[in-house]
XYZ file of N, CA, C and O in Angstrom:
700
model
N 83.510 74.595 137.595
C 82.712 74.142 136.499
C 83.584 73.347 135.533
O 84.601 73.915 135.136
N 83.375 72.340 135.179
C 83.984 71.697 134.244
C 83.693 71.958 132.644
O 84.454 71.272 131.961
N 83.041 72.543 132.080
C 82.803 72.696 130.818
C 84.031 73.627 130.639
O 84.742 73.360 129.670
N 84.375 74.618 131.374
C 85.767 75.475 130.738
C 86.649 75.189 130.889
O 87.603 75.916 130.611
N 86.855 73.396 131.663
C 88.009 72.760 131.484
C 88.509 71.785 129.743
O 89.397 71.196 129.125
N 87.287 72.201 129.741
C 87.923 71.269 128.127
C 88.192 72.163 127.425
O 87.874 73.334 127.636
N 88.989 71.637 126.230
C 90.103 72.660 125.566
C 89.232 73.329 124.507
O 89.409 74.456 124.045
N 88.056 72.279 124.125
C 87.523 72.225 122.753
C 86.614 73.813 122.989
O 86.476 74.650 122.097
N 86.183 73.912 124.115
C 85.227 74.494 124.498
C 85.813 75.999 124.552
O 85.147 76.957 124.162
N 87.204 76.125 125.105
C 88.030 77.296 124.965
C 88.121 78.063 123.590
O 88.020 79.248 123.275
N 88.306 77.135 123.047
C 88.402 77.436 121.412
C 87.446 77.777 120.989
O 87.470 78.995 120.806
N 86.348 77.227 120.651
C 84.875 77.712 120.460
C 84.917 78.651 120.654
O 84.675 79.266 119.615
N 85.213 79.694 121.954
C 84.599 80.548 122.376
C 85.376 81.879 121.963
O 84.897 83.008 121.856
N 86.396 81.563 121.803
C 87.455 82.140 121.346
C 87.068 82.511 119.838
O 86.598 83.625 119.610
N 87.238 81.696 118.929
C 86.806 82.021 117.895
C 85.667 82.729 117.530
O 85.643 83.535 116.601
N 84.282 82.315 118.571
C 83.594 82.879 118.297
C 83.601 84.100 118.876
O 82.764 84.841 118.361
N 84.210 84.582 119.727
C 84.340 86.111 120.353
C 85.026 86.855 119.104
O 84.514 87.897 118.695
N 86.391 86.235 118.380
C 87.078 86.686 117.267
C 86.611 86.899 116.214
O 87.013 87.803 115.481
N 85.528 85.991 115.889
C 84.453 86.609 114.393
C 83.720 87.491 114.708
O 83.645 88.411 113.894
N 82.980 87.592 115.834
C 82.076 88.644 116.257
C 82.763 89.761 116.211
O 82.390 90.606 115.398
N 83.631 89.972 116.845
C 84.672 91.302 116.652
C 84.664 91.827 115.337
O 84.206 92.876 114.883
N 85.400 90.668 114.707
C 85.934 91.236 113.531
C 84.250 92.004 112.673
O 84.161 93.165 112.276
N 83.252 91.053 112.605
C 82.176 91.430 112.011
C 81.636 92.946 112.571
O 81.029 93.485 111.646
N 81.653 93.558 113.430
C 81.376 94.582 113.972
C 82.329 95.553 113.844
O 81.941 96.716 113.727
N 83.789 95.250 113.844
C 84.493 96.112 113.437
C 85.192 96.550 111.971
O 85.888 97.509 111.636
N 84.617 95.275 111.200
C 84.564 95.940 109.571
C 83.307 95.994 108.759
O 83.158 95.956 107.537
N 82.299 96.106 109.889
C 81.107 96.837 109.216
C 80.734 98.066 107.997
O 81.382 99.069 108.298
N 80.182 98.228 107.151
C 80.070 99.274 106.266
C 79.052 100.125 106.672
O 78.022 99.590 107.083
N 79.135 101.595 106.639
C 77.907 101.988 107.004
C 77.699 103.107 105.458
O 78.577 103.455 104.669
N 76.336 103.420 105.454
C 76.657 104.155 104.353
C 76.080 105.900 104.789
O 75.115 106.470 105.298
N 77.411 106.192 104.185
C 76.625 107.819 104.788
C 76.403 108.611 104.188
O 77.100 108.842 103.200
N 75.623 109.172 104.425
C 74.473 110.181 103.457
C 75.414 111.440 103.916
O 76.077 111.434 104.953
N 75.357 112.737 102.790
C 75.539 113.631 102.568
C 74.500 114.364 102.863
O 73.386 113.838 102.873
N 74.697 115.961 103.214
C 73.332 116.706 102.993
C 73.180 117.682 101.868
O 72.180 118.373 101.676
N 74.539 117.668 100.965
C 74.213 118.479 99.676
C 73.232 117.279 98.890
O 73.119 116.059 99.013
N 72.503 118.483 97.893
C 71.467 117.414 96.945
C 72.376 117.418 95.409
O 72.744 118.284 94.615
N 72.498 115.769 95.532
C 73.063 115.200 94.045
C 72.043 115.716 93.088
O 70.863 116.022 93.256
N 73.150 115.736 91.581
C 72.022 115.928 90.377
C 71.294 113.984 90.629
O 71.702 112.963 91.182
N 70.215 114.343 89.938
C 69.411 112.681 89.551
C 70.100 111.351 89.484
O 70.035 110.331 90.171
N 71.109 111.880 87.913
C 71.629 110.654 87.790
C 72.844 110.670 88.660
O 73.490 109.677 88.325
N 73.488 111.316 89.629
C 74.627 110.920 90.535
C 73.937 110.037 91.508
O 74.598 109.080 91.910
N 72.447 110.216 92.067
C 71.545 109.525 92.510
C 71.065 107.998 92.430
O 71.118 107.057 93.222
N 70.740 108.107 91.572
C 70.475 106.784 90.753
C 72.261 105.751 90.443
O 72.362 104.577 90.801
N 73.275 106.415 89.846
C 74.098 105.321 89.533
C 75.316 105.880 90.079
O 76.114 105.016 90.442
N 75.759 107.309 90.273
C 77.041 107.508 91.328
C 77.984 108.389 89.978
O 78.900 109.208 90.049
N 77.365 107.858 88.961
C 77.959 109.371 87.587
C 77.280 109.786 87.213
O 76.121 109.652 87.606
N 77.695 110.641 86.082
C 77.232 111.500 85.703
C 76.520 111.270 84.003
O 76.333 110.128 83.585
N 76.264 112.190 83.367
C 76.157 111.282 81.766
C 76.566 111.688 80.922
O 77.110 112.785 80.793
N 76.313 110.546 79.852
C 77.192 110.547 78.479
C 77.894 109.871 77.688
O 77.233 109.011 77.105
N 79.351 109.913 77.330
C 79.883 108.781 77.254
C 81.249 109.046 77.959
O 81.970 110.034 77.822
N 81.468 107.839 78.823
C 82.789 108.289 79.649
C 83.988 108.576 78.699
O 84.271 108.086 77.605
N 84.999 110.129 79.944
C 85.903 110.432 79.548
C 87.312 109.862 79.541
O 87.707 108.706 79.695
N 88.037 111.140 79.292
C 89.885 110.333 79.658
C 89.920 110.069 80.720
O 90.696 109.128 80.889
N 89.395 110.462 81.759
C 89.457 109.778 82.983
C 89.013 108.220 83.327
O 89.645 107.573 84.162
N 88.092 107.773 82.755
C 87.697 106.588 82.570
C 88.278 106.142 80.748
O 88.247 106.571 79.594
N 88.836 104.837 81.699
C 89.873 104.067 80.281
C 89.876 102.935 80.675
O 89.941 102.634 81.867
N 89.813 102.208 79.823
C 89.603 100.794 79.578
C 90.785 100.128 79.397
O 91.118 100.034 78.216
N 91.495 99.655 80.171
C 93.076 99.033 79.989
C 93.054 97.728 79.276
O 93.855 97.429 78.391
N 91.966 96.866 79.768
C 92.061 95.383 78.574
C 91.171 94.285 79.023
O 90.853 94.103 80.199
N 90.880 93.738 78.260
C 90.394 92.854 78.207
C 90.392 91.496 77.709
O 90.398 91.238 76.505
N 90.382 90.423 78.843
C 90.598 89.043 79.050
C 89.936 87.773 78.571
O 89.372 87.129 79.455
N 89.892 87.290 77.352
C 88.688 86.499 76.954
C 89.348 84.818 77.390
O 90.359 84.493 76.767
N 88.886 83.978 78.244
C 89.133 83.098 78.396
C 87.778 82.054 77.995
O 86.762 81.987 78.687
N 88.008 81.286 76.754
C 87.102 79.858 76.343
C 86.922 78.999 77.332
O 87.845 78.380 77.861
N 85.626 78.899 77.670
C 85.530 77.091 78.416
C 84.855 76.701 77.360
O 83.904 77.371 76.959
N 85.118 75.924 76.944
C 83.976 74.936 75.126
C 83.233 76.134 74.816
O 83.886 77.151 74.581
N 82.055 76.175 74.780
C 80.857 76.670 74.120
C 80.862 78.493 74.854
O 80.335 79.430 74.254
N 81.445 78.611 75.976
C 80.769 79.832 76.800
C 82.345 80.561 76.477
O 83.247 80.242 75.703
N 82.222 81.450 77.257
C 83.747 82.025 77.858
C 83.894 83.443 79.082
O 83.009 84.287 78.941
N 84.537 83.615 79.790
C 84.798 84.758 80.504
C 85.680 85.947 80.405
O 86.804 86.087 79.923
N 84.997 86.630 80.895
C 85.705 88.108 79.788
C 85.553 88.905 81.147
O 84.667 89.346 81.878
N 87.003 88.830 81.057
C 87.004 89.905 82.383
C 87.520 91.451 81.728
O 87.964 91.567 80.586
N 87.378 92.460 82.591
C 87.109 93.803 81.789
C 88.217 94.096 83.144
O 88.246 93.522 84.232
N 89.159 95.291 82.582
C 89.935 95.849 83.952
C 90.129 97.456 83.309
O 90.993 97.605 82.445
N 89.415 98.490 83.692
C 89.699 99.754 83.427
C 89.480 100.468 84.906
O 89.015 100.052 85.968
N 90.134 101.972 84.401
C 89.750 102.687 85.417
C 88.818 103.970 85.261
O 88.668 104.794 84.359
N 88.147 103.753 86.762
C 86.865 104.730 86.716
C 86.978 105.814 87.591
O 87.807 105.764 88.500
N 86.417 106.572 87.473
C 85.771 107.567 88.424
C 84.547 107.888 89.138
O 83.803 108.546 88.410
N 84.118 107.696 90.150
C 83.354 108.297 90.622
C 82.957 109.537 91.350
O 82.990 109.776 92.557
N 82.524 110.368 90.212
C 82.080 111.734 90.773
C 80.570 111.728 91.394
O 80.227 112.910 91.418
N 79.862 111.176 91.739
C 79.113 110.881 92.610
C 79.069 111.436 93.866
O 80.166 111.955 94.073
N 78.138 111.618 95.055
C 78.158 111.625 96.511
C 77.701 110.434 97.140
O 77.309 110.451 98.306
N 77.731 109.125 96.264
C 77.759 107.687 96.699
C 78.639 106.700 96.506
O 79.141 106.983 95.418
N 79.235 105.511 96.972
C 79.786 104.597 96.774
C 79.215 104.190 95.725
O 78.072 103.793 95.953
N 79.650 104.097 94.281
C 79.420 102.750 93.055
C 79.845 101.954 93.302
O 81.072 101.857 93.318
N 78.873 100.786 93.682
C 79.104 99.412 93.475
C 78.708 98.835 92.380
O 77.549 98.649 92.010
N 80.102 98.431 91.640
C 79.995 97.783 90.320
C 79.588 96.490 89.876
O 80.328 95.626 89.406
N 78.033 96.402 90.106
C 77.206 95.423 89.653
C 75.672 95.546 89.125
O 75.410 96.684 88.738
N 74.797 94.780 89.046
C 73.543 95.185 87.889
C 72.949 96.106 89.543
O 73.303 95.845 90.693
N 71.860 97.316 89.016
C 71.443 97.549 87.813
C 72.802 98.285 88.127
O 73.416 97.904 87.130
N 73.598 98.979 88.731
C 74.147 99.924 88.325
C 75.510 99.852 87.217
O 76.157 100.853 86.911
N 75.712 98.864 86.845
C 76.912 98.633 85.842
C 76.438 97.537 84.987
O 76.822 96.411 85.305
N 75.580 97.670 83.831
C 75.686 96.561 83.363
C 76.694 95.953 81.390
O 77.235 96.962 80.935
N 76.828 95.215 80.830
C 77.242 94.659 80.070
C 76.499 94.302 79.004
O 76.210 93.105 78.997
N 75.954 95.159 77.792
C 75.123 94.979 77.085
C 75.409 94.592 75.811
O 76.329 95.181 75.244
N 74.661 93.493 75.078
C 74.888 93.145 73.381
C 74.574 94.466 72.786
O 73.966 95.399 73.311
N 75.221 94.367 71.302
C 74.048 95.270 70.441
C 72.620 95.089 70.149
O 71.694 95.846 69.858
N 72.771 93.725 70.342
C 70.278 93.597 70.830
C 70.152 93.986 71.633
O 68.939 94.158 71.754
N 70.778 94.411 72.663
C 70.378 94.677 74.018
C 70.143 93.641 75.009
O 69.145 93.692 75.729
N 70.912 92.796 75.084
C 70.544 91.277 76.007
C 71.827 91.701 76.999
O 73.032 91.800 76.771
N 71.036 91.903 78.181
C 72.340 92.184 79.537
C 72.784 90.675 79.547
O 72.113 89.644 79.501
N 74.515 90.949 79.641
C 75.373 89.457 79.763
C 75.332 89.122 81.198
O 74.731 90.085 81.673
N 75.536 88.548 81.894
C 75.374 88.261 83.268
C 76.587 88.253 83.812
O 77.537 87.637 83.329
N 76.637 89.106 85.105
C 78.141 88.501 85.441
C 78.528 87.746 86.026
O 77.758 87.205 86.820
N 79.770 87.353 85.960
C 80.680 86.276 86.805
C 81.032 86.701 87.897
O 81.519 87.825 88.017
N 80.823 85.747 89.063
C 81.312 86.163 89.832
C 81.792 84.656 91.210
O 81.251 83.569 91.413
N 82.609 85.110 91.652
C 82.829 83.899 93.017
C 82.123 84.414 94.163
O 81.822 85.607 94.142
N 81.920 83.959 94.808
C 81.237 83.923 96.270
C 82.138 84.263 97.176
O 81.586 84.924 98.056
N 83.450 84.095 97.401
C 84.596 84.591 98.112
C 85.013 86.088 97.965
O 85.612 86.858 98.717
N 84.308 86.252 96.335
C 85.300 87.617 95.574
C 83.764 88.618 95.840
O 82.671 88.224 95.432
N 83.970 90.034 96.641
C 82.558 90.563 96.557
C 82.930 91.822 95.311
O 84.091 92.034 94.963
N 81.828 92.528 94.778
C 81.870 92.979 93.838
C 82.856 94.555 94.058
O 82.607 95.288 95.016
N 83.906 94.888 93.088
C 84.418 96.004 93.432
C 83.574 96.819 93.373
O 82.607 96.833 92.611
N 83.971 97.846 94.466
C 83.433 99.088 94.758
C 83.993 100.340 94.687
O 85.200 100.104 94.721
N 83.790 101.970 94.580
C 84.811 102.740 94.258
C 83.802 103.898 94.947
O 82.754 104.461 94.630
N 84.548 103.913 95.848
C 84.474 105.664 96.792
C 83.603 106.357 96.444
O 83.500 106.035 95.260
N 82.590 107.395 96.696
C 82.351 108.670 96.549
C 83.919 109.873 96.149
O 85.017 109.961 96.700
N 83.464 110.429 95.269
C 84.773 111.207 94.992
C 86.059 110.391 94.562
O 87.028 110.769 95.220
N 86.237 109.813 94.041
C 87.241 108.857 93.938
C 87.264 107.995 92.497
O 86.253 107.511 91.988
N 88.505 107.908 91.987
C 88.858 107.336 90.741
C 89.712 105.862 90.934
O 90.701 106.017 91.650
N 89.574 104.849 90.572
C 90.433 103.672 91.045
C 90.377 102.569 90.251
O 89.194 102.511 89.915
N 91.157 101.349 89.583
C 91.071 100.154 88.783
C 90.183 99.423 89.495
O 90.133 99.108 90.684
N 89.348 99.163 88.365
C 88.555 97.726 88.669
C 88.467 96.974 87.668
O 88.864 97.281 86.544
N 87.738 95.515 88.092
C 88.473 94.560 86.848
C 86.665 93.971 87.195
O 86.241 93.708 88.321
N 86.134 93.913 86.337
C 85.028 93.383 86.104
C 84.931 91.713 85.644
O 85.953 91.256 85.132
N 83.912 90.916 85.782
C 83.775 89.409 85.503
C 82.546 88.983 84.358
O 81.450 89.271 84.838
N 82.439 88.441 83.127
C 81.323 88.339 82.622
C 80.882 87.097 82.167
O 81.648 86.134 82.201
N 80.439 87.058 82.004
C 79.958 84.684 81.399
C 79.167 85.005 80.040
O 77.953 85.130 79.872
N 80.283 85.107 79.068
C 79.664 85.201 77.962
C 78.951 83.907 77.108
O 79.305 82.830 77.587
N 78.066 83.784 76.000
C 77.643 82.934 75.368
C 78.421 83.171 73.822
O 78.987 84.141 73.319
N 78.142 81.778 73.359
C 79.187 82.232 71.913
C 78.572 83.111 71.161
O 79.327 83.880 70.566
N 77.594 83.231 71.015
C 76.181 84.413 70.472
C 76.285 85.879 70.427
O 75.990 86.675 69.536
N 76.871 86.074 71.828
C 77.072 87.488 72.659
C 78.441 88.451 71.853
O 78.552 89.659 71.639
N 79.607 86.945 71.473
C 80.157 87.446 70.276
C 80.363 87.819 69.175
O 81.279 88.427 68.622
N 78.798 87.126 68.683
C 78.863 87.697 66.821
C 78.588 89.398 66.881
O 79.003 89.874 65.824
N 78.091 90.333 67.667
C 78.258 91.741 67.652
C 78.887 92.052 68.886
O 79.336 91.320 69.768
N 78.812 93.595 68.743
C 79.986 94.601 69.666
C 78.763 94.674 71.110
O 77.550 94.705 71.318
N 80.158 94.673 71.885
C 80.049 94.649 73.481
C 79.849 96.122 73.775
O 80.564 96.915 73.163
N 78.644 96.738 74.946
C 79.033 98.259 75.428
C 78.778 97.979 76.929
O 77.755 97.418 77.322
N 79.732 98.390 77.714
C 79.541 98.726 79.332
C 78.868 99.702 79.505
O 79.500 100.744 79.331
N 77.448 99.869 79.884
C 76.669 100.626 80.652
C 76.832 101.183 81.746
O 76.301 100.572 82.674
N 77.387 102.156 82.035
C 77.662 102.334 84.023
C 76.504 103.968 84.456
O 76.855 105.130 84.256
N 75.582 103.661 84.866
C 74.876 104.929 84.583
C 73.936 105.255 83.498
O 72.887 104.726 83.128
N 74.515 106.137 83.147
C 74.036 107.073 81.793
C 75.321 106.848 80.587
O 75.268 107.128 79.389
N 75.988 106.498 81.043
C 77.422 106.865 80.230
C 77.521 105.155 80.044
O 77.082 104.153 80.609
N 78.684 105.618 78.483
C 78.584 103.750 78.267
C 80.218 103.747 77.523
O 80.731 104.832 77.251
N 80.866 102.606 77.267
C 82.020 102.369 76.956
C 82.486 101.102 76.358
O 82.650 100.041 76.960
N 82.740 101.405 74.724
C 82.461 100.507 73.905
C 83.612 99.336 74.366
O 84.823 99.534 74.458
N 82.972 98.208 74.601
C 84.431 97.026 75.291
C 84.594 96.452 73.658
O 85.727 96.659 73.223
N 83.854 95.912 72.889
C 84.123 95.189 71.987
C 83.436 95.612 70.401
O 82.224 95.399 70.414
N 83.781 95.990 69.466
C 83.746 96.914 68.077
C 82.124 95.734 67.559
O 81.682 94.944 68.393
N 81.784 95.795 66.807
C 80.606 95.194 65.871
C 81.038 94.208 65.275
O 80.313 93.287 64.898
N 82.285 94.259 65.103
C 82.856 93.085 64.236
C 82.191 91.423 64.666
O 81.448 91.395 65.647
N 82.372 90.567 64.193
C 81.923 89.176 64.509
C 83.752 88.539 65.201
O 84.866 88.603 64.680
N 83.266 87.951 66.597
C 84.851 87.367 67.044
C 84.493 85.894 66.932
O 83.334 85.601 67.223
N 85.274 84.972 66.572
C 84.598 83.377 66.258
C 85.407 82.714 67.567
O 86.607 82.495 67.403
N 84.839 82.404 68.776
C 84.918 81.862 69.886
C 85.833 80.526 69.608
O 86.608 80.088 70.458
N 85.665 79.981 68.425
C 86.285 78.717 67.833
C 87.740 78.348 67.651
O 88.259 77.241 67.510
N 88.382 79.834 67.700
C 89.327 80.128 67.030
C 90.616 80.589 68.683
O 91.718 81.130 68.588
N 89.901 80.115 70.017
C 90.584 80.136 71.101
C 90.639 78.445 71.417
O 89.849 77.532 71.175
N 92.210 78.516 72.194
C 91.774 77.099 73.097
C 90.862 77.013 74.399
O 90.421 78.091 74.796
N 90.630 76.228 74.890
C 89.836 76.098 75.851
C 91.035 76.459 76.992
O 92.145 75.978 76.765
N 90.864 77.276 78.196
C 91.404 77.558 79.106
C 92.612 78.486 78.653
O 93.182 79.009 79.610
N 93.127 78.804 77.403
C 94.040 79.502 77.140
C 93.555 81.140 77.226
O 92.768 81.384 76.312
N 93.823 82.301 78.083
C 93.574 83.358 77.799
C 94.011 84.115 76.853
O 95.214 84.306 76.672
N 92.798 84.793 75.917
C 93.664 86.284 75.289
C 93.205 87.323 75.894
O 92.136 87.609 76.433
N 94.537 88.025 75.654
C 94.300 89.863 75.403
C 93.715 90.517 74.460
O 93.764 90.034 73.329
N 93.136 91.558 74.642
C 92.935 92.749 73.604
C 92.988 94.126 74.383
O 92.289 94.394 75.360
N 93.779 94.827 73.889
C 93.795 96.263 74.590
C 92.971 97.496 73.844
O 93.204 98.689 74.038
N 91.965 96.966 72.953
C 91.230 97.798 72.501
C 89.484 97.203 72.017
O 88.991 96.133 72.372
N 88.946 98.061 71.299
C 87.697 97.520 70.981
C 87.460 96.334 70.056
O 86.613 95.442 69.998
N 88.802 96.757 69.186
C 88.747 95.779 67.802
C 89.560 94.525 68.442
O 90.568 94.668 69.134
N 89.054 93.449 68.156
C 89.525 92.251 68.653
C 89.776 91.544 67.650
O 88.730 91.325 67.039
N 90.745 91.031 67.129
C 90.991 89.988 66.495
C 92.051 89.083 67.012
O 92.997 89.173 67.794
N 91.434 88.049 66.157
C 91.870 86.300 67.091
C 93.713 86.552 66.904
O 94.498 85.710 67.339
């Protein structure tokens, strides 16, 4: 047969035998337990309230593009849960003091961190803020439990360069 004499055709097949693999062999499956979770371990993978010392908020990244900016969040969590939390809406969200969920950022390459059943680990969250979202205080919703990222104060977006990142290692932010 001549079609498996060309090279192009080797390759093809090759590769495509090599993605198929790989796709089948880093499949996720999700597995159910047979003890019964309380509700809210159900629903969001914690528990409620307001998170503890175990959950801490290491810092946060405000980077300006003109008018908007991105605020990446990097703390560590726990999940006492009998499910995988995957840290995205509804189960993690990013709320104003009006209550307007911020939307998150995210790449298409980068999938959303996730954190074990039973298990405590850093994650670094992505958000696309509006300059608006800054005149009051930021709270992370994860569950039932919430964790103040940014104090009430007013932060003036004006007062960053464009593409230059800051830090803040706490709630109170100033420029």
């Amino acid at each position: 047969m001549n079609l498996f004499k060309r090279i192009e055709v080797i390759v093809l097949l090759v590769l495509a035998g090599a993605g198929a693999a790989f796709v089948l062999l880093t499949a996720r499956s999700d597995d159910q337990d047979d003890a019964t979770p309380r509700d809210a371990d159900v629903a969001t993978g914690m528990g409620t309230g307001t998170l503890d010392a175990v959950n801490k908020l290491h810092r946060c990244t405000l980077e300006r593009d003109y008018g908007n900016a991105r605020l990446d969040i990097e703390l560590r969590l726990a999940n006492r849960g009998s499910k995988r939390l995957v840290m995205q809406p509804p189960a993690v969200k990013l709320l104003t003091d009006a209550g307007r969920e911020v939307p998150p950022f995210f790449l298409p390459i980068e999938p959303p961190p996730e954190i074990p059943a039973g298990a405590t680990q850093d994650v670094r969250l992505r958000y696309w803020l509006e300059k608006a979202d800054l005149s009051a205080g930021l709270k992370l919703v994860i569950g039932d439990e919430s964790l103040v990222v940014k104090s009430s104060a007013p932060f003036d977006l004006e007062t960053l360069k464009t593409k230059e990142p800051k830090t803040f290692s706490g709630a109170d932010w100033t420029p």
